[in-house]
XYZ file of C-alpha atoms in Angstrom:
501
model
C -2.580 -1.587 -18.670
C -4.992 -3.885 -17.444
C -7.568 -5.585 -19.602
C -11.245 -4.685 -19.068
C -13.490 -7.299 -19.029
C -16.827 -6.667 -20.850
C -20.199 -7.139 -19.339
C -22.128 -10.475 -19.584
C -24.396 -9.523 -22.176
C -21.827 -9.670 -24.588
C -20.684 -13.068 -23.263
C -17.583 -11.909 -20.785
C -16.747 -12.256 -17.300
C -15.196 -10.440 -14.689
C -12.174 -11.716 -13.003
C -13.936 -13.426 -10.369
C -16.088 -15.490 -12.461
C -13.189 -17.460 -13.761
C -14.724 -21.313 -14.675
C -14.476 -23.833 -17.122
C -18.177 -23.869 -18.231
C -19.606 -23.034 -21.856
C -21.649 -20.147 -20.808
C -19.005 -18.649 -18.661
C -16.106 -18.506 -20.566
C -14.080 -15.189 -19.957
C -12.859 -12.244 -22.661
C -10.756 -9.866 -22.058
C -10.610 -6.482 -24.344
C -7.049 -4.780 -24.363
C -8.196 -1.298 -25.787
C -6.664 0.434 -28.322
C -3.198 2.394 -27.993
C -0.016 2.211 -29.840
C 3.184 1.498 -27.455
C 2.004 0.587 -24.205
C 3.516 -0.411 -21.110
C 2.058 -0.153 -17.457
C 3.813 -1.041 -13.888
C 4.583 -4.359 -14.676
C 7.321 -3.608 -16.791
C 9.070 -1.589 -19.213
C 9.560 -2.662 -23.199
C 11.946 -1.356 -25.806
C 13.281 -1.908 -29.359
C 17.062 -2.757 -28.887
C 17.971 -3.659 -32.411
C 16.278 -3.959 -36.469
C 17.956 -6.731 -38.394
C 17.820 -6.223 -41.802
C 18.820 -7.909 -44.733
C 16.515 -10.088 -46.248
C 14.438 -8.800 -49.587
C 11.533 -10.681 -48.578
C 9.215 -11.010 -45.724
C 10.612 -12.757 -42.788
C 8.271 -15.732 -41.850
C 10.122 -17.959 -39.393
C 12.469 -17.284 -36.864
C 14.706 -19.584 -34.449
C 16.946 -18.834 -31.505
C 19.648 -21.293 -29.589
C 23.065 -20.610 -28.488
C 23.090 -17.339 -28.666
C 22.458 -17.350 -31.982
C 19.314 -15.829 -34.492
C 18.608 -17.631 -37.258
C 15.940 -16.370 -39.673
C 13.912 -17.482 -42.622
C 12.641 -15.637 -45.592
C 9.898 -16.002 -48.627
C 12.571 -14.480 -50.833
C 14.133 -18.136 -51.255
C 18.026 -16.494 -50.861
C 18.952 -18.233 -47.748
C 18.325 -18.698 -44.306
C 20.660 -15.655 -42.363
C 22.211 -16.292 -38.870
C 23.110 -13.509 -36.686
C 24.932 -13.330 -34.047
C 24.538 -12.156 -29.763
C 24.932 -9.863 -28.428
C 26.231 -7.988 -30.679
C 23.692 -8.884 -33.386
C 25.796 -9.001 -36.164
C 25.228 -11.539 -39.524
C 27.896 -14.183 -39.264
C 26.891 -16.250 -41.791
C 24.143 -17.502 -44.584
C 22.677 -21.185 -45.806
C 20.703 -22.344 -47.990
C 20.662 -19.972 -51.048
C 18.206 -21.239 -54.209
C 16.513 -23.780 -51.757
C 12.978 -21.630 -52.046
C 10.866 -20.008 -49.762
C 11.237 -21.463 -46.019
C 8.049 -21.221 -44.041
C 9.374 -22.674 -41.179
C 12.622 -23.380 -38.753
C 13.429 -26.003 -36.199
C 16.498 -26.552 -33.989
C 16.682 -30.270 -32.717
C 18.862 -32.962 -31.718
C 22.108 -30.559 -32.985
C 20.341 -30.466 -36.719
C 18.665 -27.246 -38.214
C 15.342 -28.123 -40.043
C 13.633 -25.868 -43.014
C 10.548 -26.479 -44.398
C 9.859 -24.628 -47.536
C 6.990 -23.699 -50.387
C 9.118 -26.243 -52.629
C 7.416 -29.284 -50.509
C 10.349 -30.260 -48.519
C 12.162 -30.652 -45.403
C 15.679 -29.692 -45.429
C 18.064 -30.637 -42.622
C 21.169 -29.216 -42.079
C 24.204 -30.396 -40.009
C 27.433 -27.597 -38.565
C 30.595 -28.414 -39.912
C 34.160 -27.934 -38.215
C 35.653 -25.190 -40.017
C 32.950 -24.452 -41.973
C 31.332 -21.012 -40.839
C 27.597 -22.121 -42.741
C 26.145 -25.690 -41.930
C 26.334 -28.448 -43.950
C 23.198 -29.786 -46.259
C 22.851 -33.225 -44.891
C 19.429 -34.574 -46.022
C 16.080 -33.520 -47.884
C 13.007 -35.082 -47.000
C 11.705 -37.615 -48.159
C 15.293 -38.993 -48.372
C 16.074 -40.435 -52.187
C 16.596 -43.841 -49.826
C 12.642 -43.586 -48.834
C 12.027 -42.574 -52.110
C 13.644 -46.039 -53.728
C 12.201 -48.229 -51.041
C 8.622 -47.247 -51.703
C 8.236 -46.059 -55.125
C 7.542 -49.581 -56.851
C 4.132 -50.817 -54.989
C 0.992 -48.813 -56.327
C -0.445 -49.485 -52.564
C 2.247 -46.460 -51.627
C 0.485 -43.866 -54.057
C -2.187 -41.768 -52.945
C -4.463 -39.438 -55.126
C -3.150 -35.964 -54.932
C -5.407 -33.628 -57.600
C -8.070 -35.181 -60.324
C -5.761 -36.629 -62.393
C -2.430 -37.183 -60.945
C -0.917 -39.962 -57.891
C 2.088 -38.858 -55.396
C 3.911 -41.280 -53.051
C 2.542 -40.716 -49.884
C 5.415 -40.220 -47.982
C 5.672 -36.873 -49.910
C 4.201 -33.411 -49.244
C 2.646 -32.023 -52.687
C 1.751 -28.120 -51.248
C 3.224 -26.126 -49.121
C 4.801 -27.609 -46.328
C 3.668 -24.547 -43.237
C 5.311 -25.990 -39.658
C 7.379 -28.427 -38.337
C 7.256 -29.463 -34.747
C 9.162 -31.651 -32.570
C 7.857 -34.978 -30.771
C 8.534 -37.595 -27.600
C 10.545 -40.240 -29.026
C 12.990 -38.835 -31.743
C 10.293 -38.073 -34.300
C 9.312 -34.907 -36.300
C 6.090 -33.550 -37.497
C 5.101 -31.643 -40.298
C 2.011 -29.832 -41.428
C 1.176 -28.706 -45.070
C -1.216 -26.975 -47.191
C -2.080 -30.483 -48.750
C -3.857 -30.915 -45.631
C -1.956 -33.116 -43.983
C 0.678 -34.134 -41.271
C 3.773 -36.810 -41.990
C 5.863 -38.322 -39.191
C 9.889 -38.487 -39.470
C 11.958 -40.643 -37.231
C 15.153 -38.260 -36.922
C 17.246 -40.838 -36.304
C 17.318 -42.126 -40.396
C 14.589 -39.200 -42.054
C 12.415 -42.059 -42.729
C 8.790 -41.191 -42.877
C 7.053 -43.124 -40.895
C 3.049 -42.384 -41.175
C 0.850 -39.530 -43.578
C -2.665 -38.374 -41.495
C -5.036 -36.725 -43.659
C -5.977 -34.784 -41.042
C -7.797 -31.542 -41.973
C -10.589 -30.230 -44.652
C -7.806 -27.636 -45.608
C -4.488 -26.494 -45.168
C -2.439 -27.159 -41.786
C -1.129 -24.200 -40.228
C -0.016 -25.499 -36.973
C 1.218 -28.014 -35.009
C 2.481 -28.568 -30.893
C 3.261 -31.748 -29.399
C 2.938 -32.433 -25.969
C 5.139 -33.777 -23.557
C 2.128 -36.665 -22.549
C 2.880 -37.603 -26.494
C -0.538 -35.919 -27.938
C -0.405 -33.734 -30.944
C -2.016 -30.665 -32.025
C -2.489 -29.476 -34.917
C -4.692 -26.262 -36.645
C -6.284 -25.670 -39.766
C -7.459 -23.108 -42.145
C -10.623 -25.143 -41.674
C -11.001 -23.477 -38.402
C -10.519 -26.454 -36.198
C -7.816 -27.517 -34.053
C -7.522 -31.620 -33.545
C -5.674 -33.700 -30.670
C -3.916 -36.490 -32.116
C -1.981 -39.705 -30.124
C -0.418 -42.784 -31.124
C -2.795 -45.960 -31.228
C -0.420 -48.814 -31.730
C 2.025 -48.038 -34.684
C -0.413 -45.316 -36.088
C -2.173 -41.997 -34.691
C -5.508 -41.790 -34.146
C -7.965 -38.847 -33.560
C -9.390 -38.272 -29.724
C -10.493 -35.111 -29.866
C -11.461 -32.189 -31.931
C -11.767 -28.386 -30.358
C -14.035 -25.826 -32.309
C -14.835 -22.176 -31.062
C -13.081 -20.109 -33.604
C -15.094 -18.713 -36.344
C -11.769 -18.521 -39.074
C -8.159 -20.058 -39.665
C -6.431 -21.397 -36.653
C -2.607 -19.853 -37.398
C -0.757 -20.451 -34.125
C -0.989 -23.231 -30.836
C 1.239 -22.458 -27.933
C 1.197 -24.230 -24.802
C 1.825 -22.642 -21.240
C 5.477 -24.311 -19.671
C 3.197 -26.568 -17.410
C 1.366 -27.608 -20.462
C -1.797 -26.882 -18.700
C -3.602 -24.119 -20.513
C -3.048 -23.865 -24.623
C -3.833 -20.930 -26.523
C -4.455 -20.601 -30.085
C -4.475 -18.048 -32.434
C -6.959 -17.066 -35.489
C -7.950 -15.016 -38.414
C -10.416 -13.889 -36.098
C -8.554 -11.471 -34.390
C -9.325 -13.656 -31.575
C -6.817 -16.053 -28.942
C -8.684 -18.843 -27.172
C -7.502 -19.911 -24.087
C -7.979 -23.610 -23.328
C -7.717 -25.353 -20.059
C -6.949 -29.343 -19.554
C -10.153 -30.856 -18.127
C -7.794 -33.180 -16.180
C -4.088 -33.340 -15.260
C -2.432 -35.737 -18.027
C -5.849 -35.856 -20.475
C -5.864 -34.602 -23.750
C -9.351 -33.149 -23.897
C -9.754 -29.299 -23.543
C -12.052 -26.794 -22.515
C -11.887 -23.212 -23.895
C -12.265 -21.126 -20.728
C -11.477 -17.077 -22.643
C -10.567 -15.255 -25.094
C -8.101 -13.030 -25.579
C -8.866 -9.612 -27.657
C -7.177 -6.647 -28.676
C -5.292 -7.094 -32.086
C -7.564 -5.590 -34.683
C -6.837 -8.227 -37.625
C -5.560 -11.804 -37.834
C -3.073 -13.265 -35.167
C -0.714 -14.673 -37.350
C 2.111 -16.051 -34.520
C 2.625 -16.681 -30.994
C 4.905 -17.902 -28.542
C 5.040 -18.657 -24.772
C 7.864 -18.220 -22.436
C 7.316 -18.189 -18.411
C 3.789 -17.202 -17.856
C 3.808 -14.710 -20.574
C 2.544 -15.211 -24.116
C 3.571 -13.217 -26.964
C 1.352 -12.720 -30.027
C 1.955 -11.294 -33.184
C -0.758 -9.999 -35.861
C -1.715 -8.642 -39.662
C -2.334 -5.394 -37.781
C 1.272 -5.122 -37.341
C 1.575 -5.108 -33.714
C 3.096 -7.437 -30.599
C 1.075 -8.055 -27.740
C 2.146 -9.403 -24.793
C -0.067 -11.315 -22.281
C 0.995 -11.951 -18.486
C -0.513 -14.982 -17.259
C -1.988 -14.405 -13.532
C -1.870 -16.829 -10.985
C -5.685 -17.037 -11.134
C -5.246 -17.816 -14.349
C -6.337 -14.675 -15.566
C -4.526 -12.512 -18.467
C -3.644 -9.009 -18.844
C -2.022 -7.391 -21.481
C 1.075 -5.900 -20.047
C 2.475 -3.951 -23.639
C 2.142 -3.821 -27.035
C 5.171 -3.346 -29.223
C 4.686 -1.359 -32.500
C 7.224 -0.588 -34.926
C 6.910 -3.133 -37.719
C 5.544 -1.712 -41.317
C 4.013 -5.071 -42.300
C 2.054 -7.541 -40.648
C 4.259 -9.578 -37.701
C 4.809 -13.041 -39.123
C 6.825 -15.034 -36.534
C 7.598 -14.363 -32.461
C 9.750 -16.035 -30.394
C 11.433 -15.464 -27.078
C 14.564 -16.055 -24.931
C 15.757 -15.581 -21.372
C 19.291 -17.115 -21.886
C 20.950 -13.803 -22.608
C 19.095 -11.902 -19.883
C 18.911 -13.225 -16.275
C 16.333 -11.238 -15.310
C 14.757 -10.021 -18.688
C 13.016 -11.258 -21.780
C 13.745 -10.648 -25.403
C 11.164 -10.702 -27.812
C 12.261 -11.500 -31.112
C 9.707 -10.736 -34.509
C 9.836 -11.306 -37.799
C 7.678 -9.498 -40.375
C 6.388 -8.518 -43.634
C 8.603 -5.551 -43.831
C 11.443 -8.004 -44.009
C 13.081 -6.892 -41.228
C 14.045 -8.968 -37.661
C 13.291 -6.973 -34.741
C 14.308 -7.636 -31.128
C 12.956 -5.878 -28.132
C 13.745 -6.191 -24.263
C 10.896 -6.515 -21.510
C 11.621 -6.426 -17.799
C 8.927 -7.500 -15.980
C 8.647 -7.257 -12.261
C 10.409 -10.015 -10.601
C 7.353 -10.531 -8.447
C 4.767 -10.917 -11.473
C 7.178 -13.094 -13.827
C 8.026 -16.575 -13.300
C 11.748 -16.347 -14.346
C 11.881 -20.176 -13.114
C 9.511 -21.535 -15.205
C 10.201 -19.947 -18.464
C 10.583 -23.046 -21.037
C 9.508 -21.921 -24.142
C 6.666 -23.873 -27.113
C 7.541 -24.405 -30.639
C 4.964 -21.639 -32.752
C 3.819 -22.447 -36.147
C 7.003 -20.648 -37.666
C 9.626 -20.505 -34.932
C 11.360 -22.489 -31.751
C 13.097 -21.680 -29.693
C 15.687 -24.474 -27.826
C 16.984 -23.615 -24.277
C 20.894 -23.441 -23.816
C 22.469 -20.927 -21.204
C 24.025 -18.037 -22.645
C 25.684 -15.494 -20.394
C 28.738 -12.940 -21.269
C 31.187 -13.026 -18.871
C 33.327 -10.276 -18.091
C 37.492 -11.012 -18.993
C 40.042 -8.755 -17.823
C 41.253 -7.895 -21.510
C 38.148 -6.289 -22.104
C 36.637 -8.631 -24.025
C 33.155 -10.639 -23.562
C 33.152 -14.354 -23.483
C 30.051 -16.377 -24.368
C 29.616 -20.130 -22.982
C 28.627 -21.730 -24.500
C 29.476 -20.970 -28.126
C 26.765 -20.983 -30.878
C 26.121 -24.629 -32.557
C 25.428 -24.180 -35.761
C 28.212 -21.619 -37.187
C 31.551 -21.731 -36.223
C 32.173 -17.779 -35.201
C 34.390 -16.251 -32.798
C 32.769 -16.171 -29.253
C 34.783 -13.383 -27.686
C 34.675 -9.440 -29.137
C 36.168 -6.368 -27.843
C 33.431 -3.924 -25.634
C 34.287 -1.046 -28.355
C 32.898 -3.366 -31.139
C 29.341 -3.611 -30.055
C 27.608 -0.934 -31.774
C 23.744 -2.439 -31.890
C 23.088 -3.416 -28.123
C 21.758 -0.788 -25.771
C 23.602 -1.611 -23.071
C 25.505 -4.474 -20.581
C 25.080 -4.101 -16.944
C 25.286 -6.052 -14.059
C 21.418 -7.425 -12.700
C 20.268 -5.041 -9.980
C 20.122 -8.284 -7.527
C 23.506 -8.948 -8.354
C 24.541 -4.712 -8.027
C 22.493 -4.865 -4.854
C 24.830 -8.064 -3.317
C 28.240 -6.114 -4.384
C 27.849 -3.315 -2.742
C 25.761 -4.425 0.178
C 28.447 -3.985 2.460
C 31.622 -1.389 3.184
C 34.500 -3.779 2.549
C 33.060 -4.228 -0.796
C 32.872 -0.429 -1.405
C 35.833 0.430 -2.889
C 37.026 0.760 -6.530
C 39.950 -1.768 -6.391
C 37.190 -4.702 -4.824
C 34.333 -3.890 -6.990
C 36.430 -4.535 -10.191
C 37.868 -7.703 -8.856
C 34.319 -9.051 -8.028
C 33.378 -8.073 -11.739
C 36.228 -9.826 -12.875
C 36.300 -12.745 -10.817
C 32.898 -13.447 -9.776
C 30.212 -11.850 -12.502
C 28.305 -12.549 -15.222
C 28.153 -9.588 -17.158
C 24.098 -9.889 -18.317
C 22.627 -8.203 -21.175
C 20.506 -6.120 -19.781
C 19.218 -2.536 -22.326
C 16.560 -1.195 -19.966
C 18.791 -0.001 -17.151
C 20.115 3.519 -16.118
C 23.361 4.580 -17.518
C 26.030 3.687 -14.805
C 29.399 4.547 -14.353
C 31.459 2.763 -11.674
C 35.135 3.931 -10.003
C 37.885 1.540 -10.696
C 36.920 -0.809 -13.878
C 34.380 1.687 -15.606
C 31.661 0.197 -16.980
C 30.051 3.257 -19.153
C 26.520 2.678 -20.500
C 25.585 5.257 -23.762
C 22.028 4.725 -24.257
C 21.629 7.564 -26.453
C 24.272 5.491 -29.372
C 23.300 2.978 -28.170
C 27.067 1.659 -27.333
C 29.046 -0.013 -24.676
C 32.310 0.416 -23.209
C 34.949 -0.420 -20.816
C 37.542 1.371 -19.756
C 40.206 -0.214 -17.122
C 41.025 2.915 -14.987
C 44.820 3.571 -14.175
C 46.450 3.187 -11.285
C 43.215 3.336 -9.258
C 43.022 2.599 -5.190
């Protein structure tokens, strides 16, 4: 499905009109449709995660394992790939966590209770470790005598300024060891990870902050309820304000940058994605060049990975954008199959060589995952870094499954954060579609006779393979070490084949 662009009376462009001035700025219309898929690739549901009572609004992924936040306040629930199974829980009675980070080997939460939790793994302990709440009771002690360190919070009441006092809605990682967060109070603090001391408080919005991504260039962006979306870079020892980007109409909910950093998007209560282009390599100023439409209510969550971007809405749906070389966008699928608006998206390629999965999080409380395989051609599997999204990260580390001649899978490397068993049996995985070899890799096998029989096939599998997780492919049944792939149960299993020549 390709996106049709409208006419220029109502302000769009057709693909070849593609510039960077006000009056020509692109928009693309998706249509309307339920599950959608064209050419470019082929999408499905793989597996529904379910466990939390209340609505899932952040989501992280590293190591090969899911961890996912809830509004219900319980705990933040870890499960594990491929098999997708919960390993473990943390963080029960800490209150509702709005957002997740994975950084520097420590898990971050941000919740409605106005602050930062950081957690730390634990030999032998399955659940991490609390290790710190921010603003530390050290930052607290040092800065809690001189009036200069209180600021006015409401009419008639003073807060240290070091401390959040709403909401705190996004956390986002920076150059140099620091962390950001955003919060409904309007503004954004500054933590040096290496103590949790807070270094600087911006007031930097007319209401809440939904949003924030740091570049790699050291400029930060954050979005508002207020509609806005401001560029911020350290001045000396403070930040300062050098630029501020207006063209939606409502809420800014989501910024994602492309891998190259070169185009950001952001997302809005008004249905709406704006695309914005750098105006020079290495400058923070941007220039909105289109818009993406096609949800029909708020876009609530986004994430980028390769040149695709994912978005996630109120009107319950995924979409996902393929970036063109021209730097045009067409909407290659969108997922349905949530029952509540889609809170949080992220996205991974370490479990899939030559595959995506989509991971969502959404009002219905439920964690979904989905697989896309895009063409080869139109993906950029090389350049597939993925942005920190207003309620989820997502931090690169290989993950494939090898193949073991017991018959069992073995992960490398093993998750981070919970200490679980990284090898299971090929009968025990009873929520992934299916494992397969990558067509490529198939293709290389077999290309030639002395390869052809049983006997060699299994010893390259054994010897030479990494087994990748890969749900979209034919069922496939190979002589010698059978590798049988039930779609339909959605099961896997291998059988080593007796005395086979």
């Amino acid at each position: 499905m390709v996106l049709m662009s409208q006419s220029s009376t109502d302000s769009g462009f057709s693909a070849d009109s593609w510039t960077t001035g006000e009056s020509s700025r692109k928009s693309w219309d998706s249509g309307a449709g339920g599950y959608q898929c064209d050419a470019d690739g082929s999408f499905r549901c793989i597996t529904t995660l379910a466990g939390h009572s209340g609505h899932v609004s952040s989501l992280a992924v590293v190591g090969g394992l899911i961890y996912s936040g809830g509004s219900d306040g319980s705990d933040i629930r870890v499960w594990r790939q491929p098999d997708m199974q919960e390993v473990c829980s943390f963080g029960a009675g800490e209150g509702a966590v709005k957002a997740l980070l994975v950084a520097g080997g420590m898990i971050f939460s941000a919740h409605q209770d106005m602050k930062i939790r950081v957690w730390k793994a634990v030999p032998g302990r399955s659940e991490p470790k609390l290790a710190a709440a921010l603003p530390t009771m050290k930052d607290y002690l040092l800065r809690c005598v001189p009036p200069k360190n209180y600021v006015q919070v409401r009419r008639h009441k003073k807060s240290l300024w070091i401390q959040h006092h709403d909401t705190i809605s996004v956390l986002a990682q920076g150059v140099g060891n620091v962390l950001y967060s955003g919060s409904w109070d309007k503004t954004i603090k500054i933590w040096r990870l290496s103590d949790f001391r807070c270094l600087e408080s911006i007031v930097a919005h007319d209401d809440a902050v939904n949003t924030l991504v740091a570049d790699r260039a050291g400029f930060l962006y954050s979005g508002s309820a207020d509609a806005s979306i401001k560029v911020w870079t350290k001045i000396g020892k403070k930040h300062s304000l050098v630029s501020t980007l207006k063209g939606h109409k409502s809420s800014v909910n989501a910024l994602a940058f492309s891998p190259d950093e070169r185009v950001l998007y952001s997302a809005s209560s008004d249905k709406n994605i704006a695309v914005w282009e750098r105006t020079a390599v290495g400058d923070e100023h941007m220039a909105m060049v289109g818009i993406l439409r096609g949800h029909s209510q708020a876009v609530l969550c986004m994430a980028t990975i390769g040149n695709l971007l994912i978005s996630g809405s109120a009107d319950k749906t995924i979409r996902v954008w393929m970036r063109g070389k021209d730097n045009s966008h067409t909407c290659v699928g969108v997922l349905e199959g949530h029952r509540g608006a889609v809170k949080t998206v992220t996205a991974s390629v370490e479990a899939v060589q030559e595959g995506v999965l989509i991971y969502s999080g959404g009002m219905d409380r439920l964690v979904k995952v989905w697989y896309f395989a895009p063409r080869e051609e139109n993906f950029d599997f090389h350049n597939y870094g993925s942005q920190p999204t207003a309620a989820s990260t997502v931090v690169a580390s290989p993950l494939k499954w090898r193949f073991e001649s017991d018959g069992n899978f073995q992960s490398s490397p093993a998750g981070t954060a919970c200490s679980t068993p990284s090898r299971w049996k090929f009968d025990s995985i009873s929520q992934v579609s299916s494992v397969a070899p990558s067509p490529a890799r198939l293709k290389s096998l077999q290309g030639n006779e002395s390869q052809g029989s049983a006997s060699n096939f299994s010893k390259h599998l054994e010897r030479n393979f990494s087994l990748e997780f890969i749900p979209d492919l034919s069922s496939m049944a190979y002589r010698g070490s059978e590798a049988l792939m039930l779609h339909e149960d959605v099961m896997v299993k291998l059988r080593e084949r007796q005395g086979s020549g």
